[in-house]
Amino acid sequence: MGKNLAIKTWAIIGILIVFLYGIFGIPHGSLKQSITDRIHLGLDLRGGTHLVLQVQVAEAISSATDRDLAALTTALSADGATVSKADPTAHPDTLTVNVLDPSKLSDVRSVITGTSYSSTYAVESTTNGFTMKMTQAAQRDLSDRTLETSIETIRQRIDSLGVSEPVIEKYGVGENEILVELPGVSDLSRVEGIIQSTAKLEIHEVVTGSPYPDAAQALTAVGGVLPPDESIIMGSATGNGPDQAWVLKRASIVEGTDFRGATTQQDANGRPDIGFTLTTEAGERFYKYTDANKGTGQMAIVLENKVREVATIQSAIRDQGQITGGFSQQQADDLSLMLRTGSLPASIKFLESHTVGPSLGVTSIHQGVTAAVAGLVVVMLFMLLYYKGAGINADLALLLNLVILLGFMGFTGATLTLPGIAGVILTIGMGVDSNVLIFERVREELRLGKSAASAIEDGFGHAWTTIFDTHVTTIVSAGILFMFGTGPVKGFAVTLVFGLIANLFTAVFVSRVIFDYLLEKRGREATISI
């Protein structure tokens, strides 16, 4: 065997060994166990949980305008202007600014069209002031950020469950929807509970006079009409006492997204509480507030819209604090987990929620594998009958193609889905098609009276361009499917791309090496069976 041919042969053997390792790894247990450890099965094959969620983006918009309302109330107080939401339910994106002194209109306009608001709100003059409506561009930007933050938060929570190969991504069917697929997870209620829990924790300023025995008395105490920048929240100052009505500033001092970390720890009495760390920006904001109000001000820790603790500010606090509230160990652990993974920026609504039974997965695997094996056997028999000796060449290339494809999946951790098995079958078909193109061109060259060596040289050369073009265009199409598809569709695209890359190698390179080996063994003028 010539040196060049020997190098090519050993290269093929080396690649075969590498990709067999990709499929089986270091063998342990049964052969089936080794394969399933390396190649992950998708939701449609393994069974699991399928969820479609919708993020209630309107809540995020309302929260954003609440924060701007509080900031503008402070900024415009010197001008005697008031800021409110005319209709918080129907139009949470609109603020109303009333100016009692007409001579202050110009000053107020300068404030509300300042840099921080001009890019967010469209301002229109009214009889007594202005209306500020959040622009469509600002709402789209906020919606996109809310959806992305929700996806990332859900991903972190799912990762904490140790789920392998979860699918968490935008769902292209509806607006603000997220697709969640968890292979192998069948406890639907637990998954829903962890995803849905917002762990919405906020720290609010307590209005002087709180608390009151109930909400009615709290409302009476503020004159019967609640100021637009205040709200009434029920809860206990110690977390486990009787509920009272607290009047709090509507805008929070810090909220869930400001938390950088949280851990469960023990207080001086051995009871579980939560230590937290704020982001740098939130820490500075918290420091300014606590420094300005130390000794007199009170702040309330509100968890899931319920007051859990009220503390008097003894000293300035920058970025680290402690939350107590009569938590059990499990409650403290769950809350610290939620704070570590961040709170959802808005609540979510479950549009679809169901589990895929494992029996469907087993049936799907059986049917898919049977179809793939049957198709492979029929194709191999056809190649043997139609191309005789060269059919063996094609069959070896097909088997190596299958090994490389599965090895790719083992190395990359790609998920095999039912459409992915269809991609395997399609790859087998394209592999045969490549061999047919090459063999027919070789036959044509032989009919022209060329020797076997020349016919193989010209046959492969003439067929290469066609094979390359068809494979590249199909890989590009599969790439587009992967970019815009979801779940099983991506699985189909992945196996198709891996299979076609393998096919270019086996149908052209490996098949040619086998022909060259036969010619070298039999002589350059020998005939070939094709």
Short mmCIF file of C-alpha atoms in Angstrom, two decimals:
data_model
loop_
_atom_site.label_atom_id
_atom_site.label_comp_id
_atom_site.label_asym_id
_atom_site.label_seq_id
_atom_site.Cartn_x
_atom_site.Cartn_y
_atom_site.Cartn_z
CA MET A 1 0.00 0.00 0.00
CA GLY A 2 1.33 3.41 -0.98
CA LYS A 3 2.20 5.91 1.73
CA ASN A 4 -0.49 8.38 0.68
CA LEU A 5 -3.19 5.69 0.63
CA ALA A 6 -1.98 4.32 3.97
CA ILE A 7 -2.29 7.74 5.56
CA LYS A 8 -5.84 8.11 4.25
CA THR A 9 -6.78 4.62 5.46
CA TRP A 10 -5.45 5.23 8.95
CA ALA A 11 -7.18 8.59 9.01
CA ILE A 12 -10.50 6.87 8.29
CA ILE A 13 -9.86 4.24 10.99
CA GLY A 14 -8.93 6.96 13.46
CA ILE A 15 -12.10 8.93 12.70
CA LEU A 16 -14.16 5.74 13.09
CA ILE A 17 -12.66 5.11 16.55
CA VAL A 18 -13.19 8.70 17.65
CA PHE A 19 -16.85 8.77 16.66
CA LEU A 20 -17.49 5.32 18.15
CA TYR A 21 -16.25 6.83 21.40
CA GLY A 22 -18.71 9.68 20.81
CA ILE A 23 -21.54 7.14 20.71
CA PHE A 24 -20.53 4.74 23.50
CA GLY A 25 -17.99 6.66 25.58
CA ILE A 26 -16.13 4.44 28.00
CA PRO A 27 -18.42 1.38 28.12
CA HIS A 28 -20.11 0.68 31.44
CA GLY A 29 -23.20 -1.33 32.12
CA SER A 30 -25.23 -2.46 29.13
CA LEU A 31 -24.70 -1.28 25.55
CA LYS A 32 -28.10 0.44 25.61
CA GLN A 33 -27.21 2.27 28.82
CA SER A 34 -23.91 3.47 27.34
CA ILE A 35 -25.71 4.88 24.27
CA THR A 36 -28.51 6.59 26.21
CA ASP A 37 -25.93 8.15 28.55
CA ARG A 38 -24.24 9.80 25.55
CA ILE A 39 -27.17 10.62 23.28
CA HIS A 40 -29.94 12.64 24.90
CA LEU A 41 -33.53 11.94 23.91
CA GLY A 42 -35.96 14.79 23.32
CA LEU A 43 -39.32 15.37 24.95
CA ASP A 44 -41.20 13.51 22.21
CA LEU A 45 -39.08 10.37 22.74
CA ARG A 46 -38.34 10.42 26.45
CA GLY A 47 -41.56 11.98 27.72
CA GLY A 48 -41.72 14.93 30.10
CA THR A 49 -43.41 18.25 30.68
CA HIS A 50 -44.62 20.71 28.04
CA LEU A 51 -45.62 24.26 29.02
CA VAL A 52 -46.53 27.41 27.13
CA LEU A 53 -46.45 30.55 29.29
CA GLN A 54 -47.51 34.11 28.63
CA VAL A 55 -45.73 36.95 30.42
CA GLN A 56 -48.12 39.66 31.60
CA VAL A 57 -46.07 42.51 30.19
CA ALA A 58 -48.70 45.12 31.14
CA GLU A 59 -47.64 44.67 34.78
CA ALA A 60 -44.05 45.59 33.93
CA ILE A 61 -45.27 48.70 32.11
CA SER A 62 -47.43 49.64 35.08
CA SER A 63 -44.49 49.16 37.49
CA ALA A 64 -42.28 51.36 35.30
CA THR A 65 -44.83 54.19 35.28
CA ASP A 66 -45.27 53.79 39.07
CA ARG A 67 -41.56 54.43 39.55
CA ASP A 68 -41.67 57.45 37.24
CA LEU A 69 -44.77 58.71 39.05
CA ALA A 70 -42.92 58.65 42.37
CA ALA A 71 -39.85 60.33 40.92
CA LEU A 72 -41.87 63.06 39.19
CA THR A 73 -43.94 63.71 42.32
CA THR A 74 -40.74 64.54 44.17
CA ALA A 75 -39.23 66.51 41.29
CA LEU A 76 -42.37 68.64 40.72
CA SER A 77 -43.39 69.25 44.34
CA ALA A 78 -41.63 72.64 44.37
CA ASP A 79 -43.74 73.72 41.38
CA GLY A 80 -47.01 72.72 43.06
CA ALA A 81 -47.74 70.10 40.42
CA THR A 82 -49.32 66.71 41.14
CA VAL A 83 -48.77 63.51 39.20
CA SER A 84 -51.27 60.64 39.02
CA LYS A 85 -52.58 57.81 36.89
CA ALA A 86 -55.99 58.73 35.53
CA ASP A 87 -56.93 55.11 34.84
CA PRO A 88 -54.36 52.60 36.19
CA THR A 89 -56.30 49.58 34.86
CA ALA A 90 -57.20 50.64 31.32
CA HIS A 91 -54.21 52.92 30.68
CA PRO A 92 -51.30 51.92 32.95
CA ASP A 93 -48.94 53.56 30.45
CA THR A 94 -50.28 57.10 30.98
CA LEU A 95 -49.49 59.70 33.64
CA THR A 96 -51.41 62.91 34.25
CA VAL A 97 -49.60 66.04 35.49
CA ASN A 98 -51.79 68.82 36.95
CA VAL A 99 -50.24 72.27 37.42
CA LEU A 100 -52.18 74.64 39.68
CA ASP A 101 -50.12 77.74 38.89
CA PRO A 102 -50.17 78.52 35.12
CA SER A 103 -46.92 80.44 35.45
CA LYS A 104 -45.20 77.16 36.36
CA LEU A 105 -46.24 75.37 33.15
CA SER A 106 -42.97 76.10 31.41
CA ASP A 107 -40.87 74.89 34.35
CA VAL A 108 -42.91 71.70 34.67
CA ARG A 109 -42.62 71.01 30.92
CA SER A 110 -38.84 71.38 31.19
CA VAL A 111 -38.76 68.70 33.89
CA ILE A 112 -41.03 66.16 32.18
CA THR A 113 -39.30 66.57 28.82
CA GLY A 114 -35.90 66.14 30.43
CA THR A 115 -33.46 63.58 29.10
CA SER A 116 -34.69 60.71 31.25
CA TYR A 117 -38.32 61.09 30.17
CA SER A 118 -38.18 62.50 26.62
CA SER A 119 -37.18 59.13 25.14
CA THR A 120 -39.88 57.27 27.06
CA TYR A 121 -43.00 59.43 27.00
CA ALA A 122 -44.95 61.45 24.45
CA VAL A 123 -46.05 64.68 26.18
CA GLU A 124 -49.27 66.54 25.29
CA SER A 125 -50.61 69.73 26.83
CA THR A 126 -54.02 69.76 28.56
CA THR A 127 -56.10 72.50 30.19
CA ASN A 128 -54.35 72.23 33.56
CA GLY A 129 -51.09 70.58 32.67
CA PHE A 130 -49.86 67.64 30.62
CA THR A 131 -50.44 63.97 29.84
CA MET A 132 -47.44 61.65 29.49
CA LYS A 133 -48.06 58.47 27.46
CA MET A 134 -45.31 55.88 27.15
CA THR A 135 -44.32 55.63 23.49
CA GLN A 136 -44.84 52.44 21.47
CA ALA A 137 -41.07 52.12 21.00
CA ALA A 138 -40.49 52.35 24.76
CA GLN A 139 -43.23 49.79 25.42
CA ARG A 140 -41.75 47.39 22.83
CA ASP A 141 -38.30 47.79 24.37
CA LEU A 142 -39.68 47.18 27.86
CA SER A 143 -41.68 44.17 26.61
CA ASP A 144 -38.59 42.64 24.99
CA ARG A 145 -36.51 43.15 28.13
CA THR A 146 -39.28 41.74 30.32
CA LEU A 147 -39.58 38.64 28.13
CA GLU A 148 -35.82 38.08 28.04
CA THR A 149 -35.51 38.56 31.80
CA SER A 150 -38.39 36.13 32.37
CA ILE A 151 -36.74 33.50 30.15
CA GLU A 152 -33.42 33.87 31.96
CA THR A 153 -35.07 33.71 35.39
CA ILE A 154 -37.06 30.59 34.47
CA ARG A 155 -33.91 29.01 33.01
CA GLN A 156 -32.00 29.55 36.26
CA ARG A 157 -34.84 28.06 38.29
CA ILE A 158 -35.10 25.03 36.01
CA ASP A 159 -31.32 24.57 36.14
CA SER A 160 -31.58 24.45 39.92
CA LEU A 161 -33.78 21.36 39.48
CA GLY A 162 -30.99 19.57 37.60
CA VAL A 163 -33.09 18.97 34.47
CA SER A 164 -31.02 17.79 31.49
CA GLU A 165 -31.51 19.42 28.08
CA PRO A 166 -34.44 21.72 28.91
CA VAL A 167 -35.95 23.86 26.15
CA ILE A 168 -36.75 27.40 27.37
CA GLU A 169 -37.20 29.93 24.60
CA LYS A 170 -39.50 32.44 22.97
CA TYR A 171 -42.58 30.82 21.49
CA GLY A 172 -43.22 32.18 18.04
CA VAL A 173 -46.95 31.44 17.95
CA GLY A 174 -48.37 34.12 20.27
CA GLU A 175 -47.31 37.42 21.80
CA ASN A 176 -45.01 37.45 24.84
CA GLU A 177 -45.12 33.65 25.08
CA ILE A 178 -42.43 31.26 26.30
CA LEU A 179 -42.07 27.56 25.48
CA VAL A 180 -40.78 25.29 28.26
CA GLU A 181 -40.09 21.60 27.60
CA LEU A 182 -38.50 19.45 30.29
CA PRO A 183 -37.56 15.91 29.16
CA GLY A 184 -37.92 13.30 31.89
CA VAL A 185 -39.85 15.56 34.31
CA SER A 186 -43.37 14.37 35.11
CA ASP A 187 -44.19 16.31 38.31
CA LEU A 188 -46.20 19.05 36.61
CA SER A 189 -47.47 20.74 39.78
CA ARG A 190 -43.95 21.11 41.20
CA VAL A 191 -42.64 22.62 37.96
CA GLU A 192 -45.56 25.04 37.78
CA GLY A 193 -45.04 26.08 41.39
CA ILE A 194 -41.35 26.82 40.93
CA ILE A 195 -41.84 28.71 37.66
CA GLN A 196 -44.88 30.66 38.81
CA SER A 197 -43.44 31.74 42.13
CA THR A 198 -42.38 35.34 41.60
CA ALA A 199 -40.72 35.74 45.01
CA LYS A 200 -41.56 39.40 44.57
CA LEU A 201 -39.71 41.04 47.43
CA GLU A 202 -39.67 44.80 47.84
CA ILE A 203 -38.65 47.27 50.51
CA HIS A 204 -41.00 50.25 50.90
CA GLU A 205 -41.01 53.39 52.99
CA VAL A 206 -43.64 53.32 55.76
CA VAL A 207 -45.90 56.40 55.88
CA THR A 208 -46.06 58.04 59.32
CA GLY A 209 -49.06 56.83 61.33
CA SER A 210 -49.02 53.18 60.23
CA PRO A 211 -50.15 50.62 61.12
CA TYR A 212 -53.96 50.57 61.38
CA PRO A 213 -56.25 47.74 62.53
CA ASP A 214 -57.73 47.29 59.04
CA ALA A 215 -57.74 48.82 55.56
CA ALA A 216 -60.91 50.88 56.16
CA GLN A 217 -59.39 52.65 59.14
CA ALA A 218 -56.18 53.21 57.22
CA LEU A 219 -58.17 54.85 54.42
CA THR A 220 -60.04 57.02 56.91
CA ALA A 221 -56.75 58.12 58.44
CA VAL A 222 -55.53 59.49 55.09
CA GLY A 223 -58.73 61.46 54.51
CA GLY A 224 -60.77 58.88 52.63
CA VAL A 225 -58.76 59.17 49.41
CA LEU A 226 -55.47 57.35 49.09
CA PRO A 227 -52.75 59.60 47.62
CA PRO A 228 -51.59 58.33 44.19
CA ASP A 229 -48.07 57.60 45.46
CA GLU A 230 -49.23 55.50 48.44
CA SER A 231 -50.81 52.06 48.85
CA ILE A 232 -52.30 49.98 51.67
CA ILE A 233 -50.63 46.59 52.27
CA MET A 234 -51.70 44.08 54.92
CA GLY A 235 -49.22 42.19 57.06
CA SER A 236 -47.36 41.91 60.34
CA ALA A 237 -44.34 43.83 61.58
CA THR A 238 -42.86 40.54 62.82
CA GLY A 239 -44.04 38.21 60.09
CA ASN A 240 -46.04 35.91 62.35
CA GLY A 241 -48.26 38.34 64.31
CA PRO A 242 -51.83 39.42 63.48
CA ASP A 243 -52.26 41.25 60.20
CA GLN A 244 -52.53 45.04 60.24
CA ALA A 245 -52.97 47.64 57.50
CA TRP A 246 -49.81 49.51 56.56
CA VAL A 247 -49.77 52.64 54.43
CA LEU A 248 -46.63 52.48 52.30
CA LYS A 249 -45.09 54.59 49.59
CA ARG A 250 -46.11 52.94 46.30
CA ALA A 251 -42.63 53.08 44.74
CA SER A 252 -40.21 50.60 46.27
CA ILE A 253 -36.78 51.57 47.58
CA VAL A 254 -35.29 48.31 46.28
CA GLU A 255 -36.96 45.31 44.66
CA GLY A 256 -36.21 41.75 43.55
CA THR A 257 -34.13 42.66 40.51
CA ASP A 258 -31.80 44.66 42.78
CA PHE A 259 -30.68 41.56 44.68
CA ARG A 260 -27.28 40.16 43.73
CA GLY A 261 -27.28 37.20 46.11
CA ALA A 262 -29.12 35.61 49.01
CA THR A 263 -28.33 32.82 51.47
CA THR A 264 -30.17 31.09 54.27
CA GLN A 265 -28.55 31.67 57.66
CA GLN A 266 -29.38 31.61 61.38
CA ASP A 267 -30.17 34.62 63.58
CA ALA A 268 -28.95 35.06 67.16
CA ASN A 269 -31.77 32.82 68.42
CA GLY A 270 -31.03 30.04 65.94
CA ARG A 271 -34.04 30.82 63.75
CA PRO A 272 -33.63 30.77 59.94
CA ASP A 273 -33.44 34.10 58.17
CA ILE A 274 -32.03 35.35 54.87
CA GLY A 275 -28.91 37.40 54.31
CA PHE A 276 -28.91 39.38 51.09
CA THR A 277 -26.53 41.41 48.96
CA LEU A 278 -27.63 44.21 46.64
CA THR A 279 -26.18 45.26 43.32
CA THR A 280 -23.75 48.18 43.39
CA GLU A 281 -26.27 50.63 41.97
CA ALA A 282 -29.05 49.48 44.30
CA GLY A 283 -26.63 49.55 47.24
CA GLU A 284 -25.82 53.19 46.60
CA ARG A 285 -29.52 54.00 46.31
CA PHE A 286 -30.28 52.11 49.53
CA TYR A 287 -27.43 53.85 51.34
CA LYS A 288 -28.68 57.32 50.37
CA TYR A 289 -32.18 56.52 51.58
CA THR A 290 -31.20 54.91 54.89
CA ASP A 291 -28.61 57.60 55.59
CA ALA A 292 -31.21 60.34 55.08
CA ASN A 293 -33.82 58.62 57.27
CA LYS A 294 -31.77 56.95 60.02
CA GLY A 295 -33.20 57.22 63.50
CA THR A 296 -36.68 58.22 62.39
CA GLY A 297 -37.82 56.44 59.26
CA GLN A 298 -39.34 52.99 59.02
CA MET A 299 -39.18 50.60 56.10
CA ALA A 300 -41.30 47.54 55.40
CA ILE A 301 -40.15 44.33 53.76
CA VAL A 302 -43.00 43.22 51.48
CA LEU A 303 -42.99 39.66 50.18
CA GLU A 304 -45.63 38.61 47.63
CA ASN A 305 -47.66 41.76 48.40
CA LYS A 306 -47.68 41.07 52.16
CA VAL A 307 -45.75 42.94 54.84
CA ARG A 308 -43.35 40.48 56.48
CA GLU A 309 -41.25 42.78 58.61
CA VAL A 310 -41.07 46.46 59.59
CA ALA A 311 -37.85 47.94 60.92
CA THR A 312 -36.78 51.35 62.16
CA ILE A 313 -33.68 52.58 60.35
CA GLN A 314 -30.96 52.68 63.00
CA SER A 315 -28.03 53.36 60.68
CA ALA A 316 -27.17 53.69 57.03
CA ILE A 317 -27.10 50.40 55.14
CA ARG A 318 -25.28 50.06 51.85
CA ASP A 319 -25.50 46.70 50.07
CA GLN A 320 -25.93 43.96 52.68
CA GLY A 321 -28.85 43.22 54.94
CA GLN A 322 -30.89 40.58 56.67
CA ILE A 323 -34.51 39.54 56.31
CA THR A 324 -36.29 37.95 59.27
CA GLY A 325 -39.95 37.11 59.41
CA GLY A 326 -40.70 33.90 61.24
CA PHE A 327 -39.67 31.70 58.31
CA SER A 328 -39.51 27.93 58.54
CA GLN A 329 -36.28 26.36 57.28
CA GLN A 330 -38.00 25.29 54.04
CA GLN A 331 -39.53 28.74 53.51
CA ALA A 332 -36.16 30.41 54.07
CA ASP A 333 -34.44 27.98 51.66
CA ASP A 334 -37.10 28.51 48.97
CA LEU A 335 -37.05 32.29 49.34
CA SER A 336 -33.25 32.51 49.19
CA LEU A 337 -33.35 30.32 46.05
CA MET A 338 -35.90 32.62 44.42
CA LEU A 339 -33.88 35.71 45.30
CA ARG A 340 -30.67 34.16 43.98
CA THR A 341 -32.35 33.36 40.67
CA GLY A 342 -34.12 36.71 40.62
CA SER A 343 -37.78 37.54 40.74
CA LEU A 344 -39.87 37.51 37.62
CA PRO A 345 -40.39 41.05 36.29
CA ALA A 346 -44.10 40.28 35.77
CA SER A 347 -46.48 37.48 36.57
CA ILE A 348 -47.07 34.68 34.08
CA LYS A 349 -50.15 32.85 32.81
CA PHE A 350 -50.09 29.19 31.85
CA LEU A 351 -51.63 28.78 28.38
CA GLU A 352 -50.71 25.09 27.91
CA SER A 353 -49.63 22.66 30.55
CA HIS A 354 -49.41 18.90 30.15
CA THR A 355 -47.09 15.93 30.44
CA VAL A 356 -46.09 13.55 27.66
CA GLY A 357 -46.33 9.99 28.89
CA PRO A 358 -43.27 7.73 28.66
CA SER A 359 -45.33 5.12 26.80
CA LEU A 360 -45.59 7.55 23.88
CA GLY A 361 -41.84 7.98 24.00
CA VAL A 362 -41.17 4.25 23.92
CA THR A 363 -43.60 3.76 21.04
CA SER A 364 -42.08 6.66 19.13
CA ILE A 365 -38.55 5.33 19.60
CA HIS A 366 -39.57 1.84 18.51
CA GLN A 367 -41.38 3.05 15.40
CA GLY A 368 -38.69 5.55 14.46
CA VAL A 369 -35.79 3.15 14.92
CA THR A 370 -37.68 0.40 13.04
CA ALA A 371 -38.28 2.77 10.12
CA ALA A 372 -34.63 3.89 10.07
CA VAL A 373 -33.25 0.33 10.24
CA ALA A 374 -35.72 -0.97 7.63
CA GLY A 375 -34.87 1.90 5.29
CA LEU A 376 -31.14 1.35 5.78
CA VAL A 377 -31.39 -2.42 5.10
CA VAL A 378 -33.52 -1.97 1.97
CA VAL A 379 -31.17 0.67 0.59
CA MET A 380 -28.09 -1.46 1.29
CA LEU A 381 -29.64 -4.48 -0.44
CA PHE A 382 -30.56 -2.35 -3.45
CA MET A 383 -27.03 -1.01 -3.74
CA LEU A 384 -25.60 -4.53 -3.56
CA LEU A 385 -27.98 -5.84 -6.23
CA TYR A 386 -27.70 -2.89 -8.59
CA TYR A 387 -24.02 -1.96 -8.27
CA LYS A 388 -22.65 -5.38 -7.30
CA GLY A 389 -19.09 -5.03 -5.92
CA ALA A 390 -19.29 -1.23 -5.80
CA GLY A 391 -22.44 -1.66 -3.70
CA ILE A 392 -20.24 -2.96 -0.86
CA ASN A 393 -18.27 0.25 -1.14
CA ALA A 394 -21.49 2.32 -0.84
CA ASP A 395 -22.78 0.25 2.09
CA LEU A 396 -19.56 0.70 4.07
CA ALA A 397 -19.78 4.45 3.45
CA LEU A 398 -23.40 4.48 4.65
CA LEU A 399 -22.57 2.64 7.89
CA LEU A 400 -19.65 4.98 8.57
CA ASN A 401 -21.96 7.91 7.82
CA LEU A 402 -24.35 6.69 10.52
CA VAL A 403 -21.52 6.23 13.03
CA ILE A 404 -20.20 9.77 12.43
CA LEU A 405 -23.69 11.30 12.68
CA LEU A 406 -24.45 9.63 16.03
CA GLY A 407 -20.92 10.37 17.24
CA PHE A 408 -21.46 14.06 16.45
CA MET A 409 -24.58 13.97 18.62
CA GLY A 410 -22.74 12.27 21.46
CA PHE A 411 -19.89 14.80 21.44
CA THR A 412 -22.07 17.91 21.10
CA GLY A 413 -24.83 16.81 23.49
CA ALA A 414 -27.45 17.44 20.79
CA THR A 415 -30.90 16.07 21.54
CA LEU A 416 -32.38 13.30 19.39
CA THR A 417 -36.05 13.91 18.65
CA LEU A 418 -38.58 12.01 16.55
CA PRO A 419 -38.16 14.51 13.66
CA GLY A 420 -34.43 14.03 14.26
CA ILE A 421 -34.84 10.35 13.39
CA ALA A 422 -36.55 11.53 10.19
CA GLY A 423 -33.43 13.62 9.58
CA VAL A 424 -31.32 10.45 9.96
CA ILE A 425 -33.48 8.66 7.39
CA LEU A 426 -33.24 11.62 4.99
CA THR A 427 -29.46 11.61 5.44
CA ILE A 428 -29.34 7.94 4.47
CA GLY A 429 -31.31 8.79 1.32
CA MET A 430 -28.94 11.63 0.39
CA GLY A 431 -25.96 9.40 1.06
CA VAL A 432 -27.28 6.85 -1.41
CA ASP A 433 -28.04 9.64 -3.87
CA SER A 434 -24.42 10.78 -3.72
CA ASN A 435 -23.15 7.26 -4.36
CA VAL A 436 -25.56 6.83 -7.27
CA LEU A 437 -24.35 10.09 -8.85
CA ILE A 438 -20.72 8.98 -8.56
CA PHE A 439 -21.28 5.40 -9.75
CA GLU A 440 -23.34 6.48 -12.77
CA ARG A 441 -20.62 8.92 -13.82
CA VAL A 442 -18.03 6.13 -13.45
CA ARG A 443 -20.21 3.85 -15.57
CA GLU A 444 -20.41 6.53 -18.27
CA GLU A 445 -16.64 6.86 -18.32
CA LEU A 446 -16.26 3.08 -18.57
CA ARG A 447 -18.68 3.01 -21.55
CA LEU A 448 -16.41 5.53 -23.27
CA GLY A 449 -13.68 2.91 -23.07
CA LYS A 450 -11.60 4.40 -20.30
CA SER A 451 -9.67 2.24 -17.86
CA ALA A 452 -11.09 1.65 -14.37
CA ALA A 453 -8.55 4.04 -12.82
CA SER A 454 -9.37 6.83 -15.28
CA ALA A 455 -13.10 6.21 -15.02
CA ILE A 456 -12.97 6.49 -11.22
CA GLU A 457 -10.80 9.61 -11.41
CA ASP A 458 -13.12 11.37 -13.87
CA GLY A 459 -16.34 9.99 -12.32
CA PHE A 460 -15.55 11.37 -8.89
CA GLY A 461 -14.31 14.64 -10.37
CA HIS A 462 -17.43 15.26 -12.44
CA ALA A 463 -19.87 14.27 -9.66
CA TRP A 464 -18.15 16.34 -6.94
CA THR A 465 -19.56 19.71 -7.99
CA THR A 466 -23.15 18.44 -8.07
CA ILE A 467 -22.82 16.67 -4.72
CA PHE A 468 -21.22 19.70 -3.09
CA ASP A 469 -23.91 22.07 -4.39
CA THR A 470 -26.83 19.92 -3.22
CA HIS A 471 -25.31 19.39 0.22
CA VAL A 472 -24.44 23.03 0.79
CA THR A 473 -27.91 24.28 -0.21
CA THR A 474 -29.56 21.68 2.03
CA ILE A 475 -27.26 22.57 4.95
CA VAL A 476 -28.19 26.25 4.51
CA SER A 477 -31.90 25.33 4.54
CA ALA A 478 -31.41 23.22 7.67
CA GLY A 479 -29.53 26.12 9.27
CA ILE A 480 -32.52 28.40 8.69
CA LEU A 481 -34.80 25.75 10.21
CA PHE A 482 -32.54 25.63 13.28
CA MET A 483 -32.51 29.43 13.66
CA PHE A 484 -36.26 29.90 13.46
CA GLY A 485 -37.61 26.49 14.52
CA THR A 486 -38.35 25.25 18.00
CA GLY A 487 -37.90 21.96 19.88
CA PRO A 488 -38.35 18.95 17.58
CA VAL A 489 -37.88 21.06 14.42
CA LYS A 490 -34.43 22.03 15.67
CA GLY A 491 -33.77 18.34 16.32
CA PHE A 492 -34.53 17.59 12.67
CA ALA A 493 -32.22 20.40 11.50
CA VAL A 494 -29.37 19.26 13.75
CA THR A 495 -29.35 15.63 12.60
CA LEU A 496 -29.71 16.71 8.97
CA VAL A 497 -26.72 19.06 9.17
CA PHE A 498 -24.55 16.51 11.01
CA GLY A 499 -25.59 13.79 8.54
CA LEU A 500 -24.82 15.86 5.45
CA ILE A 501 -21.40 16.89 6.73
CA ALA A 502 -20.67 13.21 7.40
CA ASN A 503 -22.04 12.31 3.98
CA LEU A 504 -19.64 14.66 2.18
CA PHE A 505 -16.79 12.86 3.90
CA THR A 506 -17.98 9.27 3.43
CA ALA A 507 -19.54 9.41 -0.06
CA VAL A 508 -16.63 11.26 -1.62
CA PHE A 509 -13.49 10.65 0.45
CA VAL A 510 -14.07 7.22 2.00
CA SER A 511 -15.66 5.73 -1.12
CA ARG A 512 -12.75 6.96 -3.23
CA VAL A 513 -10.19 5.49 -0.82
CA ILE A 514 -11.90 2.09 -1.05
CA PHE A 515 -11.76 2.20 -4.87
CA ASP A 516 -8.09 3.26 -4.76
CA TYR A 517 -7.32 0.40 -2.38
CA LEU A 518 -8.96 -2.14 -4.73
CA LEU A 519 -7.12 -0.77 -7.75
CA GLU A 520 -3.80 -0.80 -5.94
CA LYS A 521 -4.41 -4.35 -4.81
CA ARG A 522 -5.56 -5.61 -8.22
CA GLY A 523 -3.53 -3.34 -10.49
CA ARG A 524 -4.35 -0.08 -12.26
CA GLU A 525 -5.66 -1.88 -15.37
CA ALA A 526 -7.95 -4.28 -13.50
CA THR A 527 -11.72 -4.14 -14.01
CA ILE A 528 -14.13 -3.14 -11.29
CA SER A 529 -17.56 -4.51 -10.45
CA ILE A 530 -20.05 -1.67 -10.78
#
